[in-house]
Every structure is written in C-alpha cells, then in structure tokens.
Amino acid sequence: MIIPMLCIALLLFISLKVVNNSQLGISQNNLQQSNISENIKNNWSYFIILLGPLFARSIIFYGFNTFLVLYWIKELNQSQTSGSFALGLLFIVGALGTLLGGKLGDSLGYSKVIKYDFILLPIFIFIFVVAKNMLLFYILLIPIGILIFISYSPIVILAQQYLKKSMGLASGVSLGLSVSVGGIVTPLLGKIGDLYNLSAVLVTLGVLALITILPAFLLKDTVN
C-alpha cells in the first residue's frame, strides 16, 4: 500500500509545483475585507439539524459494515466467502454512490439529495430484511450501498456552508463524527443482535433511517 500512496503523493507534489501562485485566489487582506463586508455568520441551528443525518448515515454504514457478513452466514446460511463478496459489492457501489452524491448535489441541491436519500434508504432496508431470494439480496445491496454513501458529500458541503466562519471546524466535525459515532453505537447494535437476531439489527437501522427523514426535510441549501 505504501507504493501507490507514494506515487499519488508525487503526482500531487508535481501538480502543485506547476500551479501559478497568481491563480491561487485572492490575497489574505482581500479575504479579510470580503469576510467583513459580507458579514459572514455561522448558522448553528441548521448545523445541529444536520447532525441528525450525519449521525444516522454513520451508524447505518457501520451497522452494515460490521454485521452484513454475519447476517449472510447466520441468517441466510451462506458461506463466509459469499458474505465477504456481498460486503465487497456494498463498498464498490458505495464508491459510485459517493461520486453520484456530489454530482447530484451540484445539480439538484445538496439538501434534496439528503432528503431523497433518507426517503428511499429505509424502504430498501426493510425489503432486504423480508426478502427470501438470494439473487434479490444481491440486487438490493446495490441501491442500499449507493444510498448509504450518496449523502456523504452533501452532508460535508452543507456543514461547511452552515459554519462559513468556521469551515475547518465544520469539516473536522462532519468528517470526524462520520467515523466515530458509528463506531461508538455499533456495540449497542451488537447487543440488539445478541438479544434478538441480526435481522433485528437491520430493522433498527431501517427505523433509524426512517426517523431521520424529519431532520432531513428541515435542511436548506442556502441560509442567512
């Protein structure tokens, strides 16, 4: 893994070297004057609302990441190899979902992408839980994987827009919590699986996505 990372670092270094410094944007003085004239303010109320979809997406991602292979083995009576393939499929389409989320956010609006995401995601999760056909399980992983990842870019961008005076903080919170929250809650999902079964874990994730529709519909692309 070190070799490709070094190659990427070298390409980035070369690319940055050839960039004309005069094209890197306005000067610091002009930036400060622009900030003062525009009277930029942080909108903490919308940022707090955004934490709902942020937390939910993180928990759902970690839930599937942790329990999908076990679900494949214990509930569907499939091999570990088959379960690993299913998890790989989820991540592959998830990568496409990340790119699609950014593209759709630019064209449709970032809040709309988040709204539609949390409308569709619980539907596909619930269908996945009650499905009986193995081919259908694999097919359903495609929209589920896309929908889990499609809101990632819009959430980060909206966080930066809501905290325009603290974009570093916004980026740190939106990127950091997207990792940590899901990891913290995963043991609780495991407890649900121990008390009931792994289907109950997926139902819990679907209910969480369903609840998140409310804060998702309160979001706006442009706020004062």
Short mmCIF file of C-alpha atoms in Angstrom, two decimals:
data_model
loop_
_atom_site.label_atom_id
_atom_site.label_comp_id
_atom_site.label_asym_id
_atom_site.label_seq_id
_atom_site.Cartn_x
_atom_site.Cartn_y
_atom_site.Cartn_z
CA MET A 1 0.00 0.00 0.00
CA ILE A 2 2.95 2.32 0.54
CA ILE A 3 3.96 2.24 -3.15
CA PRO A 4 0.70 3.59 -4.65
CA MET A 5 0.43 6.18 -1.88
CA LEU A 6 3.95 7.45 -2.65
CA CYS A 7 3.06 7.62 -6.34
CA ILE A 8 -0.05 9.67 -5.56
CA ALA A 9 1.96 11.95 -3.25
CA LEU A 10 4.50 12.50 -6.04
CA LEU A 11 1.78 13.36 -8.56
CA LEU A 12 0.22 15.82 -6.13
CA PHE A 13 3.59 17.43 -5.48
CA ILE A 14 4.26 17.85 -9.19
CA SER A 15 0.77 19.23 -9.79
CA LEU A 16 1.12 21.80 -7.02
CA LYS A 17 4.51 22.88 -8.26
CA VAL A 18 3.18 23.79 -11.70
CA VAL A 19 0.27 25.83 -10.34
CA ASN A 20 0.74 29.54 -10.87
CA ASN A 21 0.69 31.24 -7.47
CA SER A 22 -1.16 34.17 -9.00
CA GLN A 23 -4.13 31.90 -9.64
CA LEU A 24 -4.46 30.63 -6.09
CA GLY A 25 -7.20 33.10 -5.19
CA ILE A 26 -7.48 36.49 -3.56
CA SER A 27 -4.93 37.70 -1.06
CA GLN A 28 -5.34 37.39 2.68
CA ASN A 29 -6.10 41.10 3.03
CA ASN A 30 -8.79 40.95 0.37
CA LEU A 31 -10.20 37.83 2.00
CA GLN A 32 -10.46 39.56 5.37
CA GLN A 33 -12.12 42.60 3.78
CA SER A 34 -14.54 40.32 1.93
CA ASN A 35 -15.47 38.50 5.13
CA ILE A 36 -16.12 41.77 6.92
CA SER A 37 -18.20 43.23 4.08
CA GLU A 38 -20.31 40.08 3.71
CA ASN A 39 -20.86 39.87 7.46
CA ILE A 40 -20.47 36.10 7.44
CA LYS A 41 -22.11 34.29 10.34
CA ASN A 42 -22.29 30.72 11.48
CA ASN A 43 -25.74 29.14 11.42
CA TRP A 44 -25.57 26.75 14.33
CA SER A 45 -29.26 25.82 14.28
CA TYR A 46 -29.09 24.27 10.81
CA PHE A 47 -25.74 22.69 11.61
CA ILE A 48 -27.26 20.96 14.65
CA ILE A 49 -30.15 19.72 12.48
CA LEU A 50 -27.60 18.39 10.00
CA LEU A 51 -26.06 16.27 12.77
CA GLY A 52 -29.18 14.04 12.57
CA PRO A 53 -28.48 12.78 9.02
CA LEU A 54 -24.74 12.78 9.79
CA PHE A 55 -25.14 10.51 12.81
CA ALA A 56 -27.68 8.27 11.09
CA ARG A 57 -25.55 7.75 7.99
CA SER A 58 -22.53 6.89 10.13
CA ILE A 59 -24.45 4.38 12.26
CA ILE A 60 -26.08 2.73 9.23
CA PHE A 61 -22.73 2.47 7.45
CA TYR A 62 -21.03 0.87 10.43
CA GLY A 63 -24.02 -1.38 11.01
CA PHE A 64 -23.83 -2.87 7.54
CA ASN A 65 -20.04 -2.91 7.58
CA THR A 66 -19.98 -4.87 10.85
CA PHE A 67 -22.95 -7.20 10.56
CA LEU A 68 -23.52 -7.86 6.85
CA VAL A 69 -21.14 -10.82 6.65
CA LEU A 70 -22.54 -12.28 9.89
CA TYR A 71 -26.05 -11.79 8.54
CA TRP A 72 -25.06 -13.62 5.37
CA ILE A 73 -23.72 -16.56 7.39
CA LYS A 74 -26.12 -16.81 10.34
CA GLU A 75 -29.43 -15.67 8.85
CA LEU A 76 -29.05 -16.65 5.20
CA ASN A 77 -26.96 -19.79 5.81
CA GLN A 78 -24.38 -18.77 3.22
CA SER A 79 -20.62 -19.25 3.23
CA GLN A 80 -18.14 -16.73 4.61
CA THR A 81 -16.80 -16.25 1.09
CA SER A 82 -20.27 -15.35 -0.12
CA GLY A 83 -20.66 -12.90 2.76
CA SER A 84 -17.33 -11.27 2.02
CA PHE A 85 -18.34 -10.89 -1.62
CA ALA A 86 -21.58 -9.21 -0.53
CA LEU A 87 -19.66 -6.75 1.65
CA GLY A 88 -17.26 -6.04 -1.21
CA LEU A 89 -20.20 -5.38 -3.51
CA LEU A 90 -21.63 -2.95 -0.96
CA PHE A 91 -18.37 -0.97 -0.87
CA ILE A 92 -17.92 -0.96 -4.65
CA VAL A 93 -21.34 0.53 -5.31
CA GLY A 94 -20.79 2.78 -2.29
CA ALA A 95 -17.82 4.36 -4.03
CA LEU A 96 -20.05 5.08 -7.00
CA GLY A 97 -22.64 6.49 -4.60
CA THR A 98 -20.12 8.97 -3.20
CA LEU A 99 -19.36 10.30 -6.68
CA LEU A 100 -23.04 10.34 -7.61
CA GLY A 101 -23.91 12.24 -4.43
CA GLY A 102 -21.53 15.06 -5.25
CA LYS A 103 -22.75 15.25 -8.85
CA LEU A 104 -26.43 15.25 -7.90
CA GLY A 105 -25.77 17.76 -5.13
CA ASP A 106 -24.29 20.20 -7.64
CA SER A 107 -27.24 19.87 -10.00
CA LEU A 108 -30.26 19.27 -7.73
CA GLY A 109 -29.16 20.78 -4.44
CA TYR A 110 -27.42 19.13 -1.51
CA SER A 111 -30.37 19.18 0.85
CA LYS A 112 -32.57 17.50 -1.76
CA VAL A 113 -30.08 14.66 -2.14
CA ILE A 114 -30.15 14.08 1.62
CA LYS A 115 -33.96 14.21 1.71
CA TYR A 116 -34.45 11.71 -1.12
CA ASP A 117 -31.72 9.52 0.34
CA PHE A 118 -33.46 9.05 3.67
CA ILE A 119 -36.82 8.52 2.00
CA LEU A 120 -35.54 5.65 -0.15
CA LEU A 121 -32.98 4.07 2.19
CA PRO A 122 -35.39 2.68 4.83
CA ILE A 123 -37.60 1.24 2.09
CA PHE A 124 -34.75 -0.80 0.61
CA ILE A 125 -33.51 -1.88 4.06
CA PHE A 126 -36.94 -3.19 5.06
CA ILE A 127 -37.31 -5.01 1.73
CA PHE A 128 -33.87 -6.50 2.29
CA VAL A 129 -34.91 -7.84 5.71
CA VAL A 130 -38.06 -9.58 4.43
CA ALA A 131 -36.59 -10.81 1.13
CA LYS A 132 -36.31 -14.56 0.59
CA ASN A 133 -34.39 -14.92 -2.67
CA MET A 134 -30.58 -14.84 -2.71
CA LEU A 135 -30.46 -13.08 -6.08
CA LEU A 136 -32.75 -10.40 -4.68
CA PHE A 137 -30.42 -9.96 -1.69
CA TYR A 138 -27.52 -9.23 -4.02
CA ILE A 139 -29.61 -6.89 -6.16
CA LEU A 140 -30.82 -4.94 -3.12
CA LEU A 141 -27.25 -4.38 -1.97
CA ILE A 142 -26.75 -2.12 -5.00
CA PRO A 143 -29.31 0.59 -4.09
CA ILE A 144 -28.55 0.19 -0.37
CA GLY A 145 -24.82 0.71 -0.95
CA ILE A 146 -25.44 3.72 -3.17
CA LEU A 147 -27.90 5.29 -0.72
CA ILE A 148 -25.63 4.80 2.31
CA PHE A 149 -22.84 6.71 0.61
CA ILE A 150 -24.73 9.17 -1.61
CA SER A 151 -25.38 11.67 1.20
CA TYR A 152 -21.75 11.76 2.38
CA SER A 153 -20.54 14.60 0.15
CA PRO A 154 -23.71 16.73 0.51
CA ILE A 155 -23.51 16.48 4.31
CA VAL A 156 -19.89 17.68 4.37
CA ILE A 157 -20.62 20.56 1.99
CA LEU A 158 -23.70 21.70 3.89
CA ALA A 159 -21.71 21.59 7.13
CA GLN A 160 -19.20 23.98 5.59
CA GLN A 161 -21.96 26.25 4.31
CA TYR A 162 -23.69 26.41 7.67
CA LEU A 163 -20.44 27.25 9.50
CA LYS A 164 -18.87 29.63 6.99
CA LYS A 165 -16.76 31.34 9.63
CA SER A 166 -15.53 28.02 10.98
CA MET A 167 -15.12 25.84 7.90
CA GLY A 168 -12.22 23.99 9.47
CA LEU A 169 -14.39 23.07 12.44
CA ALA A 170 -17.25 22.14 10.13
CA SER A 171 -15.02 19.85 8.10
CA GLY A 172 -13.50 18.28 11.19
CA VAL A 173 -16.86 17.60 12.79
CA SER A 174 -18.57 16.32 9.64
CA LEU A 175 -15.65 14.09 8.66
CA GLY A 176 -14.65 13.03 12.17
CA LEU A 177 -18.10 12.27 13.53
CA SER A 178 -18.95 10.32 10.38
CA VAL A 179 -16.34 7.84 11.59
CA SER A 180 -16.53 7.96 15.38
CA VAL A 181 -20.30 7.98 16.00
CA GLY A 182 -20.93 4.81 14.06
CA GLY A 183 -18.09 3.05 15.86
CA ILE A 184 -19.46 4.09 19.26
CA VAL A 185 -23.00 2.88 18.53
CA THR A 186 -22.01 -0.42 16.86
CA PRO A 187 -21.63 -2.30 20.20
CA LEU A 188 -25.22 -1.34 21.02
CA LEU A 189 -26.31 -2.81 17.70
CA GLY A 190 -24.35 -5.93 18.62
CA LYS A 191 -26.28 -6.14 21.89
CA ILE A 192 -29.54 -6.00 19.94
CA GLY A 193 -28.26 -8.84 17.79
CA ASP A 194 -27.43 -10.89 20.90
CA LEU A 195 -30.83 -10.29 22.49
CA TYR A 196 -32.85 -10.92 19.34
CA ASN A 197 -31.16 -11.67 16.00
CA LEU A 198 -29.26 -9.96 13.20
CA SER A 199 -32.49 -9.21 11.36
CA ALA A 200 -33.44 -7.03 14.33
CA VAL A 201 -30.20 -5.11 13.85
CA LEU A 202 -31.08 -4.33 10.22
CA VAL A 203 -34.63 -3.38 11.22
CA THR A 204 -33.13 -0.97 13.78
CA LEU A 205 -31.02 0.60 11.04
CA GLY A 206 -34.10 0.95 8.84
CA VAL A 207 -36.06 2.60 11.64
CA LEU A 208 -33.17 4.98 12.26
CA ALA A 209 -33.16 5.96 8.57
CA LEU A 210 -36.93 6.43 8.72
CA ILE A 211 -36.71 8.73 11.75
CA THR A 212 -34.01 10.79 10.03
CA ILE A 213 -36.46 11.87 7.33
CA LEU A 214 -37.73 14.63 9.66
CA PRO A 215 -34.43 16.48 10.22
CA ALA A 216 -33.50 15.87 6.58
CA PHE A 217 -36.58 17.78 5.43
CA LEU A 218 -35.68 20.72 7.66
CA LEU A 219 -32.40 21.31 5.83
CA LYS A 220 -31.85 24.08 3.29
CA ASP A 221 -29.08 24.75 0.83
CA THR A 222 -28.98 28.50 1.48
CA VAL A 223 -29.46 30.02 4.92
CA ASN A 224 -28.96 33.52 6.33
#
